Short mmCIF file of C-alpha atoms and ligand atoms in Angstrom, two decimals:
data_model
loop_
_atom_site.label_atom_id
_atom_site.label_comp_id
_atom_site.label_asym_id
_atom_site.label_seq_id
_atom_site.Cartn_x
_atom_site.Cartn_y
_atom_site.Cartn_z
CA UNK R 1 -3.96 22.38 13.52
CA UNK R 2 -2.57 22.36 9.99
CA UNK R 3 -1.17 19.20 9.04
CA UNK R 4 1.12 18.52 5.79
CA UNK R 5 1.03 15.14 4.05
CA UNK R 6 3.46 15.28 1.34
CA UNK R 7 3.20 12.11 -0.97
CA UNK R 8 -0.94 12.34 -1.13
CA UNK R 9 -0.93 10.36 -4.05
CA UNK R 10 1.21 7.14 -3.15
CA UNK R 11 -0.20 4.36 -1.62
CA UNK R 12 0.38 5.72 2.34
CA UNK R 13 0.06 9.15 1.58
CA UNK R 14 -3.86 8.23 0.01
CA UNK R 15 -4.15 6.85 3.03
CA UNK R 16 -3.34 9.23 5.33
CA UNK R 17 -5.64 11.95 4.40
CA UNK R 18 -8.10 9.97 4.99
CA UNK R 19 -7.03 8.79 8.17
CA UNK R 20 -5.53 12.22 9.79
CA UNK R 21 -8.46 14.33 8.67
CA UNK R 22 -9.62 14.15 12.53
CA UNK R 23 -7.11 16.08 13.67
CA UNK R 24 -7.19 19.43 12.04
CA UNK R 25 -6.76 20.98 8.59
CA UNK R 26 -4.93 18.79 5.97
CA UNK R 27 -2.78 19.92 3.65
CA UNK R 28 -1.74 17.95 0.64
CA UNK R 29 -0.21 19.80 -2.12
CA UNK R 30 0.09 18.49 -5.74
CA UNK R 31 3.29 17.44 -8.00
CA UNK R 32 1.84 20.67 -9.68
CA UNK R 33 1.33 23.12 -6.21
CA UNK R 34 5.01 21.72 -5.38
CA UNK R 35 7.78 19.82 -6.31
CA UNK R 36 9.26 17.96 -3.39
CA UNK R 37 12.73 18.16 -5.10
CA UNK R 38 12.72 21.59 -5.26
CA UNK R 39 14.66 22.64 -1.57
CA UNK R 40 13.34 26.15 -2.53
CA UNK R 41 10.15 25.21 -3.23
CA UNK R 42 10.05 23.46 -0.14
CA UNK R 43 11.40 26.15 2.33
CA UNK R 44 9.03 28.73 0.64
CA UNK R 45 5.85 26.59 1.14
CA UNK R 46 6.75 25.81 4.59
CA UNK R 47 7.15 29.50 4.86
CA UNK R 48 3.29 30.48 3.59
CA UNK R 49 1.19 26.96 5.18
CA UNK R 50 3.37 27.20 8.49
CA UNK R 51 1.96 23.32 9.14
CA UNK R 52 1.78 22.30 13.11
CA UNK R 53 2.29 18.73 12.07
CA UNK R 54 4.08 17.39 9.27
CA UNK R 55 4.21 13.63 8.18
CA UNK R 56 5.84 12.88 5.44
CA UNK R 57 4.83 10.30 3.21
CA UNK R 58 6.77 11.04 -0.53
CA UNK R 59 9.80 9.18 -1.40
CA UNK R 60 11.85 7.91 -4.26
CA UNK R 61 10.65 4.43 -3.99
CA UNK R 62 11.30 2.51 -7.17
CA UNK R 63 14.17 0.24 -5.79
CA UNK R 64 15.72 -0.76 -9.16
CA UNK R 65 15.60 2.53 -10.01
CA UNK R 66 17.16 4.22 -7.45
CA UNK R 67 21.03 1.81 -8.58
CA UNK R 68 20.93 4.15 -11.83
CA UNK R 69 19.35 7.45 -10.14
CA UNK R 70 21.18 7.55 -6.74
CA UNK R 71 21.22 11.56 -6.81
CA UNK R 72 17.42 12.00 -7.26
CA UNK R 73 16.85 9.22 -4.88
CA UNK R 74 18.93 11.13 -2.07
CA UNK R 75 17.08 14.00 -2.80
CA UNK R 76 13.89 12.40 -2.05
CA UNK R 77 14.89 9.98 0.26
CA UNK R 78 17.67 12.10 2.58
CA UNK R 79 17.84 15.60 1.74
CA UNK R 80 13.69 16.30 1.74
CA UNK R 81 13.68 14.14 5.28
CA UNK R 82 16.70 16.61 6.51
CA UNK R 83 14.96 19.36 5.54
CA UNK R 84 11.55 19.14 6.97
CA UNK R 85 13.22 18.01 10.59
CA UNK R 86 15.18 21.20 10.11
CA UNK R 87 12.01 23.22 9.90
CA UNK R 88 10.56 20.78 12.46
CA UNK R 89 13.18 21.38 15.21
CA UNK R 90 12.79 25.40 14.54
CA UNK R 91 9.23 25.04 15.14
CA UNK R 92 9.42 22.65 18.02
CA UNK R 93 6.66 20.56 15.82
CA UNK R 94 6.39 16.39 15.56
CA UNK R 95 7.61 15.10 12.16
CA UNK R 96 6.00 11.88 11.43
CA UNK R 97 8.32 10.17 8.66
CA UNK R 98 8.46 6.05 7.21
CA UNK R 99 11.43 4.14 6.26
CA UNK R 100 12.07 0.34 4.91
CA UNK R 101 12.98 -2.65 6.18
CA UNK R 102 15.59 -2.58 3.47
CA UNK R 103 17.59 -0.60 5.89
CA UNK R 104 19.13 -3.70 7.53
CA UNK R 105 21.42 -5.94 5.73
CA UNK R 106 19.08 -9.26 5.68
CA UNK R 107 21.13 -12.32 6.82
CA UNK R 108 20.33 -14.43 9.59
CA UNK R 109 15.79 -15.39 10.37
CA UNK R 110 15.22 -13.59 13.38
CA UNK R 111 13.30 -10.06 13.27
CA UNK R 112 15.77 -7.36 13.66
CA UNK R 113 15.12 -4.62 16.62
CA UNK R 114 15.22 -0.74 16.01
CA UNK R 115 18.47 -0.99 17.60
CA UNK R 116 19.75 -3.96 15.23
CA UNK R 117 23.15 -3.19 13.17
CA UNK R 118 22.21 -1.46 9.58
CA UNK R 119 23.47 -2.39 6.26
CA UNK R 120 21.65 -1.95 3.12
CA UNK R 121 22.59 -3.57 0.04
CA UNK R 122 21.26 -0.92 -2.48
CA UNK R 123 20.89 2.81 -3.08
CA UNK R 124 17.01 3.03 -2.03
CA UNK R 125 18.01 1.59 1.38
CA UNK R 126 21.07 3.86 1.53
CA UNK R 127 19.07 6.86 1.01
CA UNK R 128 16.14 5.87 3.19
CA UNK R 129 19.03 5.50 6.29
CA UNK R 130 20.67 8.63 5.51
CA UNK R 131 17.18 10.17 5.98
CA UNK R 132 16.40 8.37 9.31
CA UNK R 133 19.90 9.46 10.56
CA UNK R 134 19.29 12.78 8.97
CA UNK R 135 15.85 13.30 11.45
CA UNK R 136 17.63 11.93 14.72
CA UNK R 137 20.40 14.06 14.15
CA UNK R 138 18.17 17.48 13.75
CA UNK R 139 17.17 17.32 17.22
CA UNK R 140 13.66 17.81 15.97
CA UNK R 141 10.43 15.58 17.67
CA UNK R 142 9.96 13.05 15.34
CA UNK R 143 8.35 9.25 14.74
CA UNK R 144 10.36 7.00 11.98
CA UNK R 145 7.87 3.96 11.36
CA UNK R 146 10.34 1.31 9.46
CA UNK R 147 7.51 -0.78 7.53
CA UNK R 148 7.76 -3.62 4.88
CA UNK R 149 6.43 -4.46 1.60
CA UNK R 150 4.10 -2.08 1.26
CA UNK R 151 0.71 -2.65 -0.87
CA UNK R 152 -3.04 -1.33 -1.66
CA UNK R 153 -6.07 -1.39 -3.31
CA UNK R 154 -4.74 1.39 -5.33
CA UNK R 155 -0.77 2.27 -6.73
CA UNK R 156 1.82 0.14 -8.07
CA UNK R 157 2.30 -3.14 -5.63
CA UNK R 158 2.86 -6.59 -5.45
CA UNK R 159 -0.94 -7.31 -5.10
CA UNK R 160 -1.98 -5.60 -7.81
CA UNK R 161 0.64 -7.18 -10.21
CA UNK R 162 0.04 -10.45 -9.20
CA UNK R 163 -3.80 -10.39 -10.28
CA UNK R 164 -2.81 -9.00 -13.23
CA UNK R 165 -0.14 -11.38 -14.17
CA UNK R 166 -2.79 -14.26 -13.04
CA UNK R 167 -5.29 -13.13 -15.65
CA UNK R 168 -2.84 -13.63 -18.53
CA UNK R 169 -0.58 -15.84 -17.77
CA UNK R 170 -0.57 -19.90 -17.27
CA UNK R 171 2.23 -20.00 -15.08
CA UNK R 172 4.29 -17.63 -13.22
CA UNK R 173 7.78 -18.16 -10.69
CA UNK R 174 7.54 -16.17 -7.66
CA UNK R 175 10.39 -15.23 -5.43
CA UNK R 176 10.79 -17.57 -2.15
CA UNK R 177 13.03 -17.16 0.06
CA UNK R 178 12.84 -13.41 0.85
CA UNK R 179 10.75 -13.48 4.46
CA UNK R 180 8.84 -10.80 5.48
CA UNK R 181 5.49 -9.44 6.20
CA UNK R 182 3.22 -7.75 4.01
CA UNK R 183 1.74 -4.13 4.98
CA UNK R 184 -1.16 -2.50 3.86
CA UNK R 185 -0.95 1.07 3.57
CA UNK R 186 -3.80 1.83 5.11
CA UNK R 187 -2.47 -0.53 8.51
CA UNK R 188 0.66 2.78 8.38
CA UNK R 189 -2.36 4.93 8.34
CA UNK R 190 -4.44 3.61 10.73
CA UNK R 191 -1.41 3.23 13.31
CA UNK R 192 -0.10 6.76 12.58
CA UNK R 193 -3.11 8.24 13.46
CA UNK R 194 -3.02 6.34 16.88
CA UNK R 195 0.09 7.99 17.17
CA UNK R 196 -0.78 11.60 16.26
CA UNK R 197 -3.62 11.14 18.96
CA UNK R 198 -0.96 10.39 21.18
CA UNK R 199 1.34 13.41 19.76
CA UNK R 200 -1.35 16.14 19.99
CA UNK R 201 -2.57 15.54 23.46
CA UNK R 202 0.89 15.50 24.69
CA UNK R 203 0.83 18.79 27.06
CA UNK R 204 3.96 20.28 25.73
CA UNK R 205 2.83 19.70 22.26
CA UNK R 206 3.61 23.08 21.19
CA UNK R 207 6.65 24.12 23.56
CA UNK R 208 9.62 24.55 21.44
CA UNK R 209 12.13 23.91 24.23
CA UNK R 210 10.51 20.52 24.96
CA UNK R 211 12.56 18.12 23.50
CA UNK R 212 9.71 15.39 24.17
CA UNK R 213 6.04 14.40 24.65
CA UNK R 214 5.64 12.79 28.30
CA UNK R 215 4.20 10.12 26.09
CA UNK R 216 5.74 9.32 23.32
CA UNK R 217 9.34 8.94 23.03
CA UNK R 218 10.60 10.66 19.73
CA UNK R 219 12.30 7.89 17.71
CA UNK R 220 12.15 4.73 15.16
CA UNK R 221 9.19 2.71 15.70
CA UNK R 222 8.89 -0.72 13.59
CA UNK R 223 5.33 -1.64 11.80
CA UNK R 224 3.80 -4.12 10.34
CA UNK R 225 1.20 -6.78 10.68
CA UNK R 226 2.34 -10.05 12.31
CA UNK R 227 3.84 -12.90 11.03
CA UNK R 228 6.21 -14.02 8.50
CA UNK R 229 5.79 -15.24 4.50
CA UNK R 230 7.19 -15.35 1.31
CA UNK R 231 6.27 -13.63 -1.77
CA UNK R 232 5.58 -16.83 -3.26
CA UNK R 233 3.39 -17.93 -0.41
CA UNK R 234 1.94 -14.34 -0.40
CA UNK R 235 1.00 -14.83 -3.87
CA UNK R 236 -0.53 -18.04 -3.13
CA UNK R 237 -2.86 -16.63 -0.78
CA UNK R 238 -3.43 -13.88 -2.88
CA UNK R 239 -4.14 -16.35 -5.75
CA UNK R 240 -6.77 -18.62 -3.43
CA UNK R 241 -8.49 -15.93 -1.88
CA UNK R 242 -9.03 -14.28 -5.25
CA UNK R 243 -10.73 -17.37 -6.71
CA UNK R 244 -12.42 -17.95 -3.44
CA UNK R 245 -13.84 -14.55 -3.76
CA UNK R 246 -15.03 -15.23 -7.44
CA UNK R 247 -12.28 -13.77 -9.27
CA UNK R 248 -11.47 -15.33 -12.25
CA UNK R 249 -8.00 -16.39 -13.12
CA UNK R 250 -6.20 -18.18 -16.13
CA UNK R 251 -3.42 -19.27 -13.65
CA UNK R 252 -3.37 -22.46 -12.11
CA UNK R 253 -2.15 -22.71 -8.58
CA UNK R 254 -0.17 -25.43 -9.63
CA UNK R 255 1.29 -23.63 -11.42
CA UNK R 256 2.90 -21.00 -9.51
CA UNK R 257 6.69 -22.15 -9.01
CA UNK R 258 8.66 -20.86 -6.13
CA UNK R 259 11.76 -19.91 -7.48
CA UNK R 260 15.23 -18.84 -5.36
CA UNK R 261 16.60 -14.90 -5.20
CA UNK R 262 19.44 -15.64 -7.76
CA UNK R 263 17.23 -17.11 -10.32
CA UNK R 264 15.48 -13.17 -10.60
CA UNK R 265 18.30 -11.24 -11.24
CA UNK R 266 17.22 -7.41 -10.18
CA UNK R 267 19.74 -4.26 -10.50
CA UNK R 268 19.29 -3.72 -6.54
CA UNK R 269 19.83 -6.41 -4.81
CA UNK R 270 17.09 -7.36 -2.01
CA UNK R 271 17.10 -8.83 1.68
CA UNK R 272 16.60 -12.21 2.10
CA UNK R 273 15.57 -11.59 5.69
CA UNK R 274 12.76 -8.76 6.31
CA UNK R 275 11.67 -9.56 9.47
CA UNK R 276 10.82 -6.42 11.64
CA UNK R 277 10.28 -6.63 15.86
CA UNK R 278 7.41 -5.40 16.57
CA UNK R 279 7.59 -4.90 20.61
CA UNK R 280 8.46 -1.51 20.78
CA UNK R 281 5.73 0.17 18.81
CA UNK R 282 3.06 -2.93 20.46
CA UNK R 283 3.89 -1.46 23.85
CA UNK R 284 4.50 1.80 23.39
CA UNK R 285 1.49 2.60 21.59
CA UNK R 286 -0.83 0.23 23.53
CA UNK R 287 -1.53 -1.97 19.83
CA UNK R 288 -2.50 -5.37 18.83
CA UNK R 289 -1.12 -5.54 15.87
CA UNK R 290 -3.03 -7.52 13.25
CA UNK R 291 -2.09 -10.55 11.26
CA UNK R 292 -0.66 -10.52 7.97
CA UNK R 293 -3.51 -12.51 6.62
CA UNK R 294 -6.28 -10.80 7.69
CA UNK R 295 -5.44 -7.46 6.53
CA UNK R 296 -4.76 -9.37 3.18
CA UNK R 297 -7.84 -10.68 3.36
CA UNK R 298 -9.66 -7.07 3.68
CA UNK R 299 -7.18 -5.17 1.62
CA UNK R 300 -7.93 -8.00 -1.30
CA UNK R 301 -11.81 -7.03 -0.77
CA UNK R 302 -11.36 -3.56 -0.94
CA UNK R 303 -9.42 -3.59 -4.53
CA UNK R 304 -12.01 -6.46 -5.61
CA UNK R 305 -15.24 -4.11 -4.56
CA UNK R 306 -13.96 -1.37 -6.73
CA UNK R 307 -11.88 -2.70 -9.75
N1 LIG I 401 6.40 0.63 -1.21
C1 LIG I 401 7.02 -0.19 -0.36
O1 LIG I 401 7.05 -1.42 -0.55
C2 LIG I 401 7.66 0.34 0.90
C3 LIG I 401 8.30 -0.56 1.78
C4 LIG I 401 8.87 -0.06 2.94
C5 LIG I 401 8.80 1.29 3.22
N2 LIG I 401 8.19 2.14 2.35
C6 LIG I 401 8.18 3.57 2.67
O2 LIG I 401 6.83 3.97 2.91
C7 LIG I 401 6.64 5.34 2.50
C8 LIG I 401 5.46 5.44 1.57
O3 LIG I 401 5.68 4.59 0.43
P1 LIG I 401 4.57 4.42 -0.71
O4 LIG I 401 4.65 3.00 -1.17
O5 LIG I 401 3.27 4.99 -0.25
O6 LIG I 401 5.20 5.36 -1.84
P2 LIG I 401 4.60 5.69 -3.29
O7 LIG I 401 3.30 5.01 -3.48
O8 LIG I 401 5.71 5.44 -4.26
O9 LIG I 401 4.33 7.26 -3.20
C9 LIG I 401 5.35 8.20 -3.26
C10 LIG I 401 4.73 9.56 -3.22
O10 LIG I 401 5.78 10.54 -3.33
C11 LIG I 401 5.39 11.48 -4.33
N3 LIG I 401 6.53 12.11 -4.97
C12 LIG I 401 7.64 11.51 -5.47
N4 LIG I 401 8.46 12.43 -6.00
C13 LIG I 401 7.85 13.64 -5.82
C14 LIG I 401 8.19 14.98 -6.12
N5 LIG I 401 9.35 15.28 -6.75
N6 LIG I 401 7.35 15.97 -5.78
C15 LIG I 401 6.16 15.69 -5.18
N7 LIG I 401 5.78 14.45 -4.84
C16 LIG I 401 6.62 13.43 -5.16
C17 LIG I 401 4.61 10.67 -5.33
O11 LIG I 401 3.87 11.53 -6.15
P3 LIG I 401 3.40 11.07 -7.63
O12 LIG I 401 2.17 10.24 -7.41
O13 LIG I 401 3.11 12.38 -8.31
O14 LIG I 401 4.54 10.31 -8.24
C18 LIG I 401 3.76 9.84 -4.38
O15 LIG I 401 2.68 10.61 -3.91
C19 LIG I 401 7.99 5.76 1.87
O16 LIG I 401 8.76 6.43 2.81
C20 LIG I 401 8.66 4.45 1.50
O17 LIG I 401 10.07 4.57 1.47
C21 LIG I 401 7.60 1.70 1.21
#
């Protein structure tokens, strides 16, 4: 089975081809080998690696950003989705895609369902919905998983900016009263491959007419570790277990102030309330999901054993 990974070199897509390599022959072309924005590009590759699987892990994901690039952001974010469930659906192949918890609008403090009202406050979670509604409406097989604050041992995350801020800095305000749960990319990974088992022992795997897998229900799937926290607690923990694991920093826990939303103006504006339901995916998948700490706990390891 060929499988595409698009976005190999962001924090999921790393990930991935690590964690998909089981299940046939990966593909993961290069910024150079092909630029996702590029809709020719993309149809002509497609046409030459004819994948049997494609999950698609690129995206326009620098939130600010995206308020002063919307077009390139759609590209990325709705158009390149759009495109591949095309291909998908005229294959009769899975598309495995991921989308944000930035999708919903935020208010209230319960977790919001797959089926919970959308609303997102700023072009990144625009463009991310426009995509999911792009896939559902190809008619294509497909799994959405709609993830949260994503971090890793490697890439541009809160986790890694935090230790660096804490090595030169003697005091630091940290957003605290956005909720949500931190994700490690390689937790996506991990759980996508449980999913692509799933996919590609489904007997009509490769019957175009099928619209579905007898067990897996094409659709949008929720996923993240359990639990709840703030950045600012998040960077507390991050902070102790750090020094508990004999990292040095100049900052003082005491000196990490937990600061409101409004006091850190950003051009997008975020949701307070990131909570994601994690039934469906729990039961439909047969998972455990872990907690948020202890994947912090190994994730923090992992970037500590090799930086
Ligand atoms: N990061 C988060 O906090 C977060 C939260 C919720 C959901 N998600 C979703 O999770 C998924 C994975 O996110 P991530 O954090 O792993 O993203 P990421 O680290 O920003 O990686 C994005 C990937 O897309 C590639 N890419 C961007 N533009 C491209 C182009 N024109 N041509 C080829 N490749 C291009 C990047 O390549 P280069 O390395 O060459 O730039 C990179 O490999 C995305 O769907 C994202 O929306 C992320």
């Amino acid at each position: 089975m060929n499988i595409l990974i698009t976005g190999s070199t962001g924090q999921v897509g790393y990930e991935l081809c690590r964690s998909l390599a089981l299940f046939g022959q990966i593909k993961v072309p290069t910024r150079q080998e092909l630029d996702l924005e590029d809709p020719l590009a993309v149809d002509e590759y497609l046409k030459i690696h004819k994948p049997d699987l494609i999950v698609n892990a690129c995206a326009y994901t620098a939130v600010d950003r995206a308020e002063s690039e919307p077009e390139k952001a759609r590209r990325l974010n709705m158009e390149l989705p759009a495109q591949l469930a095309e291909y998908a659906h005229a294959k009769g192949i899975w598309l495995v895609h991921y989308s944000s918890d930035y999708v919903y609008p935020g208010i209230g403090d319960t977790p919001f369902s797959e089926v919970a009202p959308t609303g997102p406050l700023g072009v990144y979670g625009k463009t991310k919905l426009e995509g999911d509604e792009a896939i559902a409406a190809s008619g294509c097989r497909y799994l959405i998983f709609r993830t949260s604050w994503v971090y890793s041992a490697r890439g541009n995350n809160f986790l890694k900016t935090m230790l660096r801020l804490a090595e030169v800095k003697n005091s630091l305000n940290v957003v605290a009263d956005q909720i949500g749960a931190p994700t490690p990319a390689r937790l996506i990974a991990g759980v996508t491959a449980v999913a692509v088992c799933k996919i590609v022992s489904c007997r009509n795997y490769r019957e175009v007419q099928e619209a579905e897998c007898e067990t897996v229900a094409s659709g949008i799937y929720h996923l993240s570790p359990t639990g709840e926290t703030s950045w600012y607690d998040f960077a507390q923990s991050i902070f102790r277990l750090a020094a508990a694991k004999g990292k040095i920093l100049a900052l003082e826990l005491s000196n990490v102030n937990p600061i409101p939303t409004g006091d850190y103006p950003t051009p997008a504006k975020r949701p307070l309330n990131s909570r994601l339901d994690l039934k469906k995916i729990q039961s439909t998948f047969g998972l455990s999901l872990p907690s948020w700490q202890d994947q912090l706990a190994l994730t923090l390891t992992e970037y500590l054993e090799k930086s």
